[in-house]
PDB file of C-alpha atoms in Angstrom:
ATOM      1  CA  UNK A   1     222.740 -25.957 140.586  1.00 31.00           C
ATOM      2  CA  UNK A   2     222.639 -26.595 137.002  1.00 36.00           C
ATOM      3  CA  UNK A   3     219.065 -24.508 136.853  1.00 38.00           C
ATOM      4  CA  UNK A   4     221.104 -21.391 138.173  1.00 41.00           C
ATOM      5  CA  UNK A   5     223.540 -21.747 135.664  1.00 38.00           C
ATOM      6  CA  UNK A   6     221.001 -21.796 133.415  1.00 39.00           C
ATOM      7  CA  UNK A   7     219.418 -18.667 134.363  1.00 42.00           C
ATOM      8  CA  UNK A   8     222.072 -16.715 135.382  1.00 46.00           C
ATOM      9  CA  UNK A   9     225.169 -18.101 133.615  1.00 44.00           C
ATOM     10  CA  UNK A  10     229.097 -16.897 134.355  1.00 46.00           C
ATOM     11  CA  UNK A  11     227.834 -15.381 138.244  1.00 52.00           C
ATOM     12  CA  UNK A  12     229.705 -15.864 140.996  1.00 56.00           C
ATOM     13  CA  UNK A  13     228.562 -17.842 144.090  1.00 63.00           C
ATOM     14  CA  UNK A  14     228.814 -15.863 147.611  1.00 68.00           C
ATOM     15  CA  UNK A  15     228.488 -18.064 150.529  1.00 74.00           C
ATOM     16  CA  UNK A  16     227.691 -16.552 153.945  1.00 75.00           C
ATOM     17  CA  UNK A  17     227.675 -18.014 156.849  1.00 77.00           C
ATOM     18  CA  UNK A  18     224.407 -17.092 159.483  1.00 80.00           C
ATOM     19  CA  UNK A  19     224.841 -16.970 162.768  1.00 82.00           C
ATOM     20  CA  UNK A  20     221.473 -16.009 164.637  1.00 84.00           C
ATOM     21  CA  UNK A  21     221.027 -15.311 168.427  1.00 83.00           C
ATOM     22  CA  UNK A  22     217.285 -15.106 168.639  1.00 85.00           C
ATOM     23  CA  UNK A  23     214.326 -17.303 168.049  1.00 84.00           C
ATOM     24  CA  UNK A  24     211.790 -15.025 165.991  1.00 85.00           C
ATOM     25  CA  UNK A  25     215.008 -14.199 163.595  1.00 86.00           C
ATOM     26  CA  UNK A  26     215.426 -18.704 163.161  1.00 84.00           C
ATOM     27  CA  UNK A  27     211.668 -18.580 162.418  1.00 84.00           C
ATOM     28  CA  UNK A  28     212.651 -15.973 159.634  1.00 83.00           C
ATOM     29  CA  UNK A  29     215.295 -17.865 158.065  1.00 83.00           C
ATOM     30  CA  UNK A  30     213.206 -21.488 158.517  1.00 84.00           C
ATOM     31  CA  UNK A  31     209.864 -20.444 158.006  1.00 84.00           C
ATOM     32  CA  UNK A  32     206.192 -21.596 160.092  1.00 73.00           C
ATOM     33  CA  UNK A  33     203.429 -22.968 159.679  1.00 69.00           C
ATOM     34  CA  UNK A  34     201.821 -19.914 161.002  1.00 67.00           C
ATOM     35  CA  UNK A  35     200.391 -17.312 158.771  1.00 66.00           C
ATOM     36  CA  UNK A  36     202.078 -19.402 155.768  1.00 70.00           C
ATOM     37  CA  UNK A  37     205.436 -17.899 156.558  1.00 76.00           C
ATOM     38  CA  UNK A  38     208.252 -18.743 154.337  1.00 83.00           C
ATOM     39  CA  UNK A  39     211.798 -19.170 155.120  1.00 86.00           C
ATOM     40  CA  UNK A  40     214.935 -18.325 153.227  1.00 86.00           C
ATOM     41  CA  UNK A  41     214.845 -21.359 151.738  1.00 84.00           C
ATOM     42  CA  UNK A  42     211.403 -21.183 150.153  1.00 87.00           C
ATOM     43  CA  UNK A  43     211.839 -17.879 149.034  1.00 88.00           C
ATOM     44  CA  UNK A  44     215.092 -18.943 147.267  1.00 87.00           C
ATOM     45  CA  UNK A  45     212.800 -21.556 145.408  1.00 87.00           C
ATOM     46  CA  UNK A  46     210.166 -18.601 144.815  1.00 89.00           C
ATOM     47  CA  UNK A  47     212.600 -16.779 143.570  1.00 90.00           C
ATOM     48  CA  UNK A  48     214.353 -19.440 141.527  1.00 89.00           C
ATOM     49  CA  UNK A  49     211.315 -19.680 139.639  1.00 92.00           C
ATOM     50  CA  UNK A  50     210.558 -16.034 138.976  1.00 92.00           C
ATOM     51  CA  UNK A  51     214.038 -15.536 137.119  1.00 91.00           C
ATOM     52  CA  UNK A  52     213.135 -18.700 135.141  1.00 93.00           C
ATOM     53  CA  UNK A  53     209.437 -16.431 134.210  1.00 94.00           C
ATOM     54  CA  UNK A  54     211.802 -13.712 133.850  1.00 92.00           C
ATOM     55  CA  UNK A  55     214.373 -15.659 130.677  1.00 92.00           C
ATOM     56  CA  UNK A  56     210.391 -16.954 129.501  1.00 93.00           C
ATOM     57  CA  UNK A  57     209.260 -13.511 129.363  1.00 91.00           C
ATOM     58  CA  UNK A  58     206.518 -13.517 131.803  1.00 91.00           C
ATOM     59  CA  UNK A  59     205.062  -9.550 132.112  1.00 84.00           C
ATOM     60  CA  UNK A  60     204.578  -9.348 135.597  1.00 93.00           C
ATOM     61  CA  UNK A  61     207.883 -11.369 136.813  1.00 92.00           C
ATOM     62  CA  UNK A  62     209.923  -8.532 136.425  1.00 91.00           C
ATOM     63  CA  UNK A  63     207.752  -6.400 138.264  1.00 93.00           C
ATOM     64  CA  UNK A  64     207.295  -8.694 140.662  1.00 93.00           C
ATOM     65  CA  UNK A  65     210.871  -9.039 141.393  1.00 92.00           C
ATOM     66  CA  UNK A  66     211.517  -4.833 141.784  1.00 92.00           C
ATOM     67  CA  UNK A  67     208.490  -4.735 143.969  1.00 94.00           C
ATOM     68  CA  UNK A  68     210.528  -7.400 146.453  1.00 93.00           C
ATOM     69  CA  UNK A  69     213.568  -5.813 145.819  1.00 93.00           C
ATOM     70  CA  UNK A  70     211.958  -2.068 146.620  1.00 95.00           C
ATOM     71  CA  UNK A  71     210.379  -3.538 149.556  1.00 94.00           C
ATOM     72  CA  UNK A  72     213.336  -5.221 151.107  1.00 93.00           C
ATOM     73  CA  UNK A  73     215.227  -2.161 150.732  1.00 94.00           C
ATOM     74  CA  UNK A  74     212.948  -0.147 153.046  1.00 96.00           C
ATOM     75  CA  UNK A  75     212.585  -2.396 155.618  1.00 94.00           C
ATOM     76  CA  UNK A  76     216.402  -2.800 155.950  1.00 94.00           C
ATOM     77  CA  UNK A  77     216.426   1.001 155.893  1.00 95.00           C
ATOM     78  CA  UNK A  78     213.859   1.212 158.719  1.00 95.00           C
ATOM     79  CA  UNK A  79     215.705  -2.052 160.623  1.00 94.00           C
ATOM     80  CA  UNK A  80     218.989   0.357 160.389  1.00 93.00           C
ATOM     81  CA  UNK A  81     217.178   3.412 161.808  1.00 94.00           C
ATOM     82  CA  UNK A  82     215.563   1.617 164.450  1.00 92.00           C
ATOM     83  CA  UNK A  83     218.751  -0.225 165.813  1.00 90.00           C
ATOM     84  CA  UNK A  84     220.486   2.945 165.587  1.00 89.00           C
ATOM     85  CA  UNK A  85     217.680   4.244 167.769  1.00 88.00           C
ATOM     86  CA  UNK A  86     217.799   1.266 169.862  1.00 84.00           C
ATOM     87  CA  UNK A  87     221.555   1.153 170.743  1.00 84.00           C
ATOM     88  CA  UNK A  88     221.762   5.214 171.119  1.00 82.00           C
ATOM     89  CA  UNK A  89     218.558   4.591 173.840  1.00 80.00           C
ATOM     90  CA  UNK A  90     221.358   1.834 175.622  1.00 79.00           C
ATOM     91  CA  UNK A  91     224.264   3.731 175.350  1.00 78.00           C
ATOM     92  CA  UNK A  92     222.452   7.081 177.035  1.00 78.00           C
ATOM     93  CA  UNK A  93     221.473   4.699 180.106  1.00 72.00           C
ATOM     94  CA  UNK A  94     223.385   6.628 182.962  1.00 69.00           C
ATOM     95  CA  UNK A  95     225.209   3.684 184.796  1.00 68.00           C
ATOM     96  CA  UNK A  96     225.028   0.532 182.546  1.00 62.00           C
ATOM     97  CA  UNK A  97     227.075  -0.593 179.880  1.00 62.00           C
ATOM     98  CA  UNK A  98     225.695  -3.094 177.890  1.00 58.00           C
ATOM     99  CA  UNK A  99     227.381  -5.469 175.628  1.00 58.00           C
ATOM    100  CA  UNK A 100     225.958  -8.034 172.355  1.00 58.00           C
ATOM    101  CA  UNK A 101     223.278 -10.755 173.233  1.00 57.00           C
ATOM    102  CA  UNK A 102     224.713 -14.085 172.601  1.00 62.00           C
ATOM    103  CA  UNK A 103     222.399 -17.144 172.453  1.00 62.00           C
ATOM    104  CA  UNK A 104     223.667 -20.082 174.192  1.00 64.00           C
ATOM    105  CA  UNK A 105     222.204 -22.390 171.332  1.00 65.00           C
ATOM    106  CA  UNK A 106     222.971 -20.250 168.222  1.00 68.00           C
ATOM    107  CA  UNK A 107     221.690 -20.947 164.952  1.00 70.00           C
ATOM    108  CA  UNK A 108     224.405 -21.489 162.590  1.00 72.00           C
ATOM    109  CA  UNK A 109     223.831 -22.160 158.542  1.00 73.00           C
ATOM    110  CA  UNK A 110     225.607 -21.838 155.685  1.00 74.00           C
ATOM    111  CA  UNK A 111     223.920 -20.368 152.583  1.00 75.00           C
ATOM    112  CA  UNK A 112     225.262 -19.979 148.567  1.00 73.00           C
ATOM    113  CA  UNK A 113     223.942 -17.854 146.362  1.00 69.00           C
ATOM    114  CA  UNK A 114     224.202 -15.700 143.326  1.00 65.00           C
ATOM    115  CA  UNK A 115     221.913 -12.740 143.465  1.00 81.00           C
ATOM    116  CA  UNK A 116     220.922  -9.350 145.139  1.00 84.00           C
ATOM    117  CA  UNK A 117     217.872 -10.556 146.422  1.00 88.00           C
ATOM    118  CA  UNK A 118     219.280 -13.506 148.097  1.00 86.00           C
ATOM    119  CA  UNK A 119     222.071 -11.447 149.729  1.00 85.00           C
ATOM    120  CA  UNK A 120     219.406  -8.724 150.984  1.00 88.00           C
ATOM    121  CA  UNK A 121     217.123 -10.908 152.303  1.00 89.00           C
ATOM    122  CA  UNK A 122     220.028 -12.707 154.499  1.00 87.00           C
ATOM    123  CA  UNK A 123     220.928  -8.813 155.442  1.00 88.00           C
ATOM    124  CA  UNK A 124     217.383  -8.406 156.394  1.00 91.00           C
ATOM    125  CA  UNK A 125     217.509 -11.664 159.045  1.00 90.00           C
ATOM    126  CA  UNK A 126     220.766 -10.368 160.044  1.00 89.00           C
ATOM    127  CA  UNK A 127     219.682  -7.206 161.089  1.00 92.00           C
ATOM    128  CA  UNK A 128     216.214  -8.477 162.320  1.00 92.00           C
ATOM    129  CA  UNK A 129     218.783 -10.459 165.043  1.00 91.00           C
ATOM    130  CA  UNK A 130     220.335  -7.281 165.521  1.00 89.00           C
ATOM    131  CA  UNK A 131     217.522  -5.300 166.753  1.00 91.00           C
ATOM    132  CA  UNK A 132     215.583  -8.196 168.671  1.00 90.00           C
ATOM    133  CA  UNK A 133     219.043  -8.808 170.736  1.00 87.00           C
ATOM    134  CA  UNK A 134     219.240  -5.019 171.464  1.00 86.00           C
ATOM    135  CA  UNK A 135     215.487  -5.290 172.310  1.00 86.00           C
ATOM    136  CA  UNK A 136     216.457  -7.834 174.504  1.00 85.00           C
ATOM    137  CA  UNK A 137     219.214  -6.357 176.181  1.00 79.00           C
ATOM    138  CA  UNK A 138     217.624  -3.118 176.690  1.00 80.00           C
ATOM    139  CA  UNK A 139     214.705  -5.074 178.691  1.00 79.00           C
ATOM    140  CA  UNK A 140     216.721  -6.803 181.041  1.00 75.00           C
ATOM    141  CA  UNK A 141     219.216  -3.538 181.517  1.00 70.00           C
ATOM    142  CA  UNK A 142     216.472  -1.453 182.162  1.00 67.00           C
ATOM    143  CA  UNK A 143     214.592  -4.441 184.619  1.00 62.00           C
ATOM    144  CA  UNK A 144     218.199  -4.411 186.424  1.00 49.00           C
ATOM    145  CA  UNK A 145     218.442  -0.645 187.014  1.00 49.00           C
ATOM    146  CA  UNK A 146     214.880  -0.286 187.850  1.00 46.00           C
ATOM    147  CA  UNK A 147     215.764  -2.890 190.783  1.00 39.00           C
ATOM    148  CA  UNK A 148     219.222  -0.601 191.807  1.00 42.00           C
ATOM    149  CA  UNK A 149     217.073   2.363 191.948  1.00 42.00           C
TER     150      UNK A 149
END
């Protein structure tokens, strides 16, 4: 902790507390070994040490950091379009209301942090949960009215 205060002195510390329902959004947030996925974890190392390039005045840190932070911003903005899509698709099934996935074995974690990046990524998991539960939900809905029918 001392290292954060280092880089980014007098910031508050948000802690959020991640719930997740599905098992491709815990392999987000813990990382594989496939494909050299990181988790949240690693990439709040990575990105621990990119600030510290940023206060040494590294050139390409910086631009490094707005290309994540571009990045993460579009695919939250095309996670938010496509559970929008998602959910409109369940709600216009004549017949069938459905209701939020729940896991039986949740994953539950507590994170602190003190940036943008941090925050946004957790949004992106999040919302990643979102859309494979309402992915989900939509199969089995749609494998129960196609047996009604």
């Amino acid at each position: 902790m001392k290292n954060d205060q280092n880089i980014c002195p007098n910031r508050a510390v948000i802690q959020y507390r991640i719930c997740l329902h599905s098992s491709s959004a815990n392999q987000l947030l813990r990382g594989g070994k496939k494909h050299g996925a990181i988790g949240l974890f690693q990439y709040i190392a990575q990105l621990k040490k990119l600030f510290k390039a940023v206060v040494e005045d590294d050139p390409y840190a910086e631009e490094i950091l707005l290309r994540i932070y571009e990045n993460a911003k579009k695919a939250k903005s095309f996670l938010e379009k496509s559970i929008e899509k998602y959910q409109e698709r369940l709600d216009n099934v004549e017949g069938l209301k459905s209701s939020s996935f729940r896991s039986d074995f949740p994953t539950e974690i507590i994170v602190k942090n003190s940036n943008q990046y941090v925050s946004l990524m957790v949004d992106l998991i999040l919302k990643y949960d979102q859309l494979v539960c309402l992915i989900l939900i939509g199969s089995r809905l749609l494998k129960v009215s196609e047996l009604d029918s």
